[in-house]
Short mmCIF file of C-alpha atoms in Angstrom, two decimals:
data_model
loop_
_atom_site.label_atom_id
_atom_site.label_comp_id
_atom_site.label_asym_id
_atom_site.label_seq_id
_atom_site.Cartn_x
_atom_site.Cartn_y
_atom_site.Cartn_z
CA UNK J 187 97.68 158.08 95.75
CA UNK J 188 99.27 158.05 99.13
CA UNK J 189 97.52 156.02 101.83
CA UNK J 190 96.91 158.48 104.74
CA UNK J 191 94.37 156.84 107.01
CA UNK J 192 92.70 153.52 107.51
CA UNK J 193 89.61 154.56 105.40
CA UNK J 194 92.00 154.76 102.39
CA UNK J 195 92.82 150.97 102.80
CA UNK J 196 89.16 150.18 103.20
CA UNK J 197 88.24 151.94 99.98
CA UNK J 198 91.06 150.31 98.10
CA UNK J 199 90.04 146.72 99.27
CA UNK J 200 86.43 147.48 98.42
CA UNK J 201 87.52 148.39 94.86
CA UNK J 202 89.82 145.50 94.33
CA UNK J 203 88.12 142.50 96.01
CA UNK J 204 85.29 140.43 94.52
CA UNK J 205 81.85 141.42 95.81
CA UNK J 206 81.35 138.20 97.69
CA UNK J 207 84.82 138.50 99.38
CA UNK J 208 84.20 142.10 100.35
CA UNK J 209 80.74 141.31 101.55
CA UNK J 210 82.18 138.57 103.73
CA UNK J 211 84.77 140.83 105.31
CA UNK J 212 82.43 143.77 105.90
CA UNK J 213 79.43 141.77 106.94
CA UNK J 214 77.37 142.31 110.03
CA UNK J 215 74.43 140.15 111.26
CA UNK J 216 70.84 140.77 110.08
CA UNK J 217 70.32 144.57 109.46
CA UNK J 218 73.86 145.44 110.59
CA UNK J 219 72.79 147.78 113.25
CA UNK J 220 75.27 146.64 115.77
CA UNK J 221 78.16 146.57 113.17
CA UNK J 222 77.24 150.20 112.25
CA UNK J 223 76.90 151.30 115.93
CA UNK J 224 80.57 150.09 116.55
CA UNK J 225 81.78 152.86 114.21
CA UNK J 226 79.31 155.46 115.26
CA UNK J 227 80.18 154.84 118.93
CA UNK J 228 83.85 155.95 118.45
CA UNK J 229 82.44 159.03 116.67
CA UNK J 230 80.66 159.93 119.94
CA UNK J 231 83.80 159.89 121.93
CA UNK J 232 85.34 163.24 122.84
CA UNK J 233 88.65 163.82 124.48
CA UNK J 234 89.39 166.35 127.23
CA UNK J 235 92.87 167.51 126.46
CA UNK J 236 95.16 168.88 129.17
CA UNK J 237 97.57 171.73 128.30
CA UNK J 238 101.10 172.87 129.19
CA UNK J 239 102.22 169.33 130.02
CA UNK J 240 105.58 169.15 128.33
CA UNK J 241 104.94 166.48 125.75
CA UNK J 242 108.37 166.88 123.96
CA UNK J 243 109.08 163.26 124.68
CA UNK J 244 106.22 160.51 124.43
CA UNK J 245 106.23 156.77 125.05
CA UNK J 246 103.47 154.64 123.53
CA UNK J 247 104.92 151.27 124.98
CA UNK J 248 102.56 149.21 127.36
CA UNK J 249 102.48 145.74 128.64
CA UNK J 250 99.87 142.91 127.93
CA UNK J 251 99.98 139.67 130.08
CA UNK J 252 103.49 140.77 131.17
CA UNK J 253 104.83 141.30 127.61
CA UNK J 254 105.92 144.81 126.55
CA UNK J 255 104.47 145.83 123.16
CA UNK J 256 105.12 149.01 121.15
CA UNK J 257 101.70 150.58 121.51
CA UNK J 258 98.30 149.42 122.88
CA UNK J 259 96.94 148.22 119.52
CA UNK J 260 96.81 144.46 118.49
CA UNK J 261 95.52 142.47 115.53
CA UNK J 262 92.20 140.81 116.38
CA UNK J 263 91.53 137.30 115.23
CA UNK J 264 90.11 137.37 111.69
CA UNK J 265 89.61 134.59 109.25
CA UNK J 266 90.76 133.74 105.68
CA UNK J 267 93.46 136.23 105.07
CA UNK J 268 94.39 134.24 101.97
CA UNK J 269 91.27 135.61 100.20
CA UNK J 270 92.92 139.01 100.25
CA UNK J 271 96.61 138.13 99.66
CA UNK J 272 98.37 135.09 98.69
CA UNK J 273 100.50 134.89 101.75
CA UNK J 274 97.56 135.48 104.04
CA UNK J 275 98.12 135.14 107.79
CA UNK J 276 101.93 134.64 107.28
CA UNK J 277 102.24 138.14 105.95
CA UNK J 278 100.02 139.37 109.00
CA UNK J 279 102.30 137.63 111.33
CA UNK J 280 105.55 139.13 109.87
CA UNK J 281 104.25 142.60 109.95
CA UNK J 282 103.05 142.41 113.54
CA UNK J 283 106.38 140.91 114.55
CA UNK J 284 108.06 143.81 112.96
CA UNK J 285 106.00 146.45 114.86
CA UNK J 286 106.31 144.47 118.09
CA UNK J 287 102.69 144.12 118.95
CA UNK J 288 100.26 141.21 119.50
CA UNK J 289 98.82 139.11 116.80
CA UNK J 290 95.73 136.90 117.77
CA UNK J 291 95.65 134.13 115.27
CA UNK J 292 92.22 132.92 114.26
CA UNK J 293 91.21 129.26 114.32
CA UNK J 294 89.77 129.87 110.76
CA UNK J 295 93.19 130.90 109.35
CA UNK J 296 94.14 129.91 105.65
CA UNK J 297 97.68 129.41 107.07
CA UNK J 298 98.28 126.74 109.71
CA UNK J 299 99.47 127.63 113.20
CA UNK J 300 102.87 125.99 112.43
CA UNK J 301 103.26 128.15 109.23
CA UNK J 302 102.52 131.33 111.05
CA UNK J 303 104.88 130.49 113.90
CA UNK J 304 107.75 129.69 111.33
CA UNK J 305 107.29 132.82 109.46
CA UNK J 306 107.52 135.11 112.57
CA UNK J 307 109.45 133.07 115.15
CA UNK J 308 110.00 136.15 117.43
CA UNK J 309 106.42 137.38 117.14
CA UNK J 310 104.11 137.86 120.10
CA UNK J 311 101.22 135.53 119.22
CA UNK J 312 97.93 134.39 120.95
CA UNK J 313 95.56 131.88 119.52
CA UNK J 314 91.80 132.21 119.30
CA UNK J 315 89.91 129.09 120.08
CA UNK J 316 86.38 127.75 119.70
CA UNK J 317 84.89 124.75 121.55
CA UNK J 318 83.67 122.17 119.24
CA UNK J 319 81.13 119.24 119.75
CA UNK J 320 84.02 116.93 119.24
CA UNK J 321 86.34 118.22 122.18
CA UNK J 322 89.38 116.46 120.82
CA UNK J 323 89.46 119.11 117.99
CA UNK J 324 89.80 121.91 120.47
CA UNK J 325 92.11 119.98 122.69
CA UNK J 326 94.57 119.11 119.75
CA UNK J 327 94.62 122.70 118.74
CA UNK J 328 95.36 123.75 122.20
CA UNK J 329 98.32 121.37 122.50
CA UNK J 330 99.70 122.40 119.03
CA UNK J 331 99.83 126.12 119.73
CA UNK J 332 101.27 125.52 123.27
CA UNK J 333 104.02 123.59 121.84
CA UNK J 334 104.74 126.21 119.14
CA UNK J 335 105.22 129.00 121.67
CA UNK J 336 101.81 130.88 121.42
CA UNK J 337 101.55 132.82 124.73
CA UNK J 338 97.75 132.77 125.46
CA UNK J 339 94.43 131.20 124.36
CA UNK J 340 91.67 133.57 123.33
CA UNK J 341 88.32 131.64 123.95
CA UNK J 342 85.60 133.12 121.75
CA UNK J 343 82.26 132.68 123.71
CA UNK J 344 79.66 134.56 121.58
CA UNK J 345 79.29 131.88 118.94
CA UNK J 346 77.09 129.09 120.06
CA UNK J 347 75.54 129.38 116.65
CA UNK J 348 76.69 131.54 113.69
CA UNK J 349 74.97 134.85 113.20
CA UNK J 350 72.84 135.31 110.25
CA UNK J 351 74.92 137.30 107.69
CA UNK J 352 72.53 138.02 104.93
CA UNK J 353 74.99 138.96 102.27
CA UNK J 354 76.96 135.73 102.77
CA UNK J 355 73.65 133.70 102.29
CA UNK J 356 72.81 135.76 99.09
CA UNK J 357 76.31 135.25 97.79
CA UNK J 358 76.37 131.63 98.71
CA UNK J 359 79.77 132.35 100.17
CA UNK J 360 82.30 129.52 100.20
CA UNK J 361 86.02 129.31 100.24
CA UNK J 362 87.29 128.90 96.82
CA UNK J 363 88.70 125.29 96.11
CA UNK J 364 92.38 126.29 96.50
CA UNK J 365 91.94 127.53 100.04
CA UNK J 366 91.19 125.54 103.18
CA UNK J 367 90.99 126.21 106.94
CA UNK J 368 94.46 124.96 107.31
CA UNK J 369 94.30 124.07 111.07
CA UNK J 370 91.75 121.42 110.20
CA UNK J 371 93.47 120.13 107.03
CA UNK J 372 92.63 116.37 106.73
CA UNK J 373 90.56 116.24 109.85
CA UNK J 374 87.06 116.20 108.24
CA UNK J 375 86.16 113.39 105.92
CA UNK J 376 84.09 113.90 102.87
CA UNK J 377 80.50 114.41 104.18
CA UNK J 378 77.07 115.35 102.84
CA UNK J 379 76.89 117.99 105.64
CA UNK J 380 76.67 121.44 104.29
CA UNK J 381 79.81 123.51 104.69
CA UNK J 382 79.86 126.55 106.90
CA UNK J 383 82.87 128.93 106.53
CA UNK J 384 85.22 126.09 105.49
CA UNK J 385 84.17 123.33 107.93
CA UNK J 386 81.14 121.13 108.25
CA UNK J 387 78.09 122.99 109.59
CA UNK J 388 77.04 122.36 113.26
CA UNK J 389 80.54 121.60 114.33
CA UNK J 390 80.61 124.36 117.15
CA UNK J 391 79.29 123.19 120.53
CA UNK J 392 76.21 125.27 121.56
CA UNK J 393 76.31 123.62 125.07
CA UNK J 394 79.52 125.65 126.04
CA UNK J 395 79.15 126.99 129.56
CA UNK J 396 81.14 128.41 132.36
CA UNK J 397 82.24 124.78 133.39
CA UNK J 398 84.23 124.66 130.11
CA UNK J 399 86.61 127.30 131.45
CA UNK J 400 87.53 124.78 134.04
CA UNK J 401 88.02 122.09 131.38
CA UNK J 402 90.17 124.30 129.34
CA UNK J 403 92.30 125.11 132.51
CA UNK J 404 92.91 121.42 133.01
CA UNK J 405 94.46 120.79 129.54
CA UNK J 406 96.79 123.84 129.29
CA UNK J 407 99.02 126.03 131.25
CA UNK J 408 98.50 128.99 128.88
CA UNK J 409 96.59 132.05 130.15
CA UNK J 410 92.99 132.10 129.13
CA UNK J 411 91.44 135.20 127.75
CA UNK J 412 87.75 135.42 127.13
CA UNK J 413 86.58 137.24 123.92
CA UNK J 414 82.91 138.14 123.62
CA UNK J 415 81.92 139.79 126.98
CA UNK J 416 79.73 142.71 126.89
CA UNK J 417 78.28 143.03 130.37
CA UNK J 418 79.52 143.66 133.90
CA UNK J 419 77.82 140.54 135.23
CA UNK J 420 79.77 138.18 132.74
CA UNK J 421 83.01 140.18 133.37
CA UNK J 422 82.65 139.37 137.08
CA UNK J 423 81.87 135.67 136.41
CA UNK J 424 85.01 135.58 134.28
CA UNK J 425 87.09 136.71 137.09
CA UNK J 426 85.40 134.32 139.43
CA UNK J 427 86.32 131.55 137.01
CA UNK J 428 90.17 132.56 137.00
CA UNK J 429 90.59 133.81 133.54
CA UNK J 430 93.51 136.05 132.96
CA UNK J 431 91.86 138.66 130.78
CA UNK J 432 88.79 139.64 128.78
CA UNK J 433 88.21 141.32 125.34
CA UNK J 434 85.14 143.27 125.23
CA UNK J 435 83.66 142.35 121.83
CA UNK J 436 80.39 141.93 119.90
CA UNK J 437 82.18 140.01 117.23
CA UNK J 438 82.22 143.02 114.87
CA UNK J 439 78.44 143.04 114.94
CA UNK J 440 78.48 139.78 113.10
CA UNK J 441 76.68 137.69 115.74
CA UNK J 442 73.72 139.27 117.76
CA UNK J 443 72.30 142.31 115.86
CA UNK J 444 70.95 144.73 118.48
CA UNK J 445 73.67 144.37 121.11
CA UNK J 446 75.71 147.26 122.40
CA UNK J 447 78.63 148.73 120.70
CA UNK J 448 81.69 147.25 122.37
CA UNK J 449 83.28 150.66 123.39
CA UNK J 450 80.06 151.50 125.15
CA UNK J 451 80.42 148.39 127.40
CA UNK J 452 82.85 150.47 129.44
CA UNK J 453 85.90 148.43 129.92
CA UNK J 454 88.51 146.67 127.82
CA UNK J 455 91.40 144.33 128.53
CA UNK J 456 93.42 145.46 125.40
CA UNK J 457 93.13 149.13 124.69
CA UNK J 458 92.67 149.89 121.13
CA UNK J 459 91.07 146.55 120.24
CA UNK J 460 88.45 147.37 117.72
CA UNK J 461 85.66 145.47 116.05
CA UNK J 462 86.54 146.84 112.54
CA UNK J 463 87.26 143.47 110.85
CA UNK J 464 86.92 145.05 107.46
CA UNK J 465 89.66 147.64 108.18
CA UNK J 466 92.17 144.88 109.43
CA UNK J 467 91.52 142.68 106.51
CA UNK J 468 91.84 145.67 104.05
CA UNK J 469 95.42 146.22 104.95
CA UNK J 470 96.28 142.67 104.00
CA UNK J 471 95.01 143.13 100.36
CA UNK J 472 97.05 146.22 99.99
CA UNK J 473 100.69 144.90 99.37
CA UNK J 474 100.36 142.10 102.06
CA UNK J 475 103.00 142.33 104.76
CA UNK J 476 103.87 145.93 103.74
CA UNK J 477 100.27 146.83 103.92
CA UNK J 478 99.72 145.64 107.39
CA UNK J 479 102.90 147.34 108.47
CA UNK J 480 101.76 150.51 107.02
CA UNK J 481 98.28 150.40 108.77
CA UNK J 482 99.91 149.53 112.02
CA UNK J 483 102.33 152.40 111.55
CA UNK J 484 99.49 154.82 110.78
CA UNK J 485 97.74 153.62 113.95
CA UNK J 486 100.88 154.07 116.01
CA UNK J 487 101.52 157.54 114.56
CA UNK J 488 97.84 158.63 115.27
CA UNK J 489 97.89 157.23 118.70
CA UNK J 490 101.21 159.07 119.55
CA UNK J 491 99.93 162.42 118.26
CA UNK J 492 96.57 162.08 119.99
CA UNK J 493 98.35 161.24 123.22
CA UNK J 494 100.60 164.33 122.99
CA UNK J 495 97.74 166.77 121.89
CA UNK J 496 95.83 165.34 124.98
CA UNK J 497 98.64 166.22 127.31
CA UNK J 498 99.75 162.49 127.92
CA UNK J 499 103.43 161.70 127.82
CA UNK J 500 102.81 157.89 128.29
CA UNK J 501 100.17 155.27 128.37
CA UNK J 502 100.09 155.38 132.18
CA UNK J 503 98.85 158.96 132.01
CA UNK J 504 95.79 158.11 130.00
CA UNK J 505 92.77 157.84 132.36
CA UNK J 506 88.97 157.84 132.01
CA UNK J 507 89.08 161.68 133.01
CA UNK J 508 90.31 162.33 129.49
CA UNK J 509 87.25 160.78 127.81
CA UNK J 510 83.64 161.73 127.51
CA UNK J 511 80.80 160.54 125.34
CA UNK J 512 78.72 163.11 123.31
CA UNK J 513 75.36 162.71 121.82
CA UNK J 514 75.07 162.89 118.14
#
């Protein structure tokens, strides 16, 4: 059966992955209200098409942090791609390079930042970063990705503690023995501390605050993008602290259950960024690199068609006047 839309990939993945792996990818926190609202919110969006605009030629290209990409959709940072396909993040990187868009590599990758850079040397890559209690862990990662040519740091700020993902607890989710968080390979010694998603529990630093933006700026020349902002107040603080961009995100509903859907927060640095982690991962299990390419191409084609049917010839012509929210 032909894969026609992203839901087809999602259904394929659910049918072919183990229950524990699927539950990990599809998880939301607690009752999954925010996770589910992320999808429902998009269904409430209605477009106001303009007619007779000569859309015989369309251009989906845009720029992000000064870099031209083929269309305004990027790959969000998602963990453990090797659970779905043996090449993991390497396959994702190659596909993203081929489609000329942005791939935000996760700290919790099952391929190292070096392996990803080597697999797609011309790819446009950012690196997603957490701040750890042992700051040297974060600092060493920053220096590694800067030396490898990653173009920005995406600081995730909504995980002072890991959200309660009930199915992961029920399934006692752990990485299989043959997989590791490759960016930390050899870093953590054998310990009696329980493991949490591939590294010792309580490694993240819950004391992270706005002053850590200045610390991060002091150790790198890379642009700093903050991921996890949902309020106007925090967006303004981010600007005051000199960050170069924000990604509106509720972590796919995997952290605070009861927060707003990302799209309802009303602004977005990277248009098209979506908190549908399960869908992004689903394309990796379907033929690896080719599956990611196919998903990105479907998104590109759907975006181009929607632009044309809305009367837009290029991304610059898309404005808030084209969008309204309906009540379901």
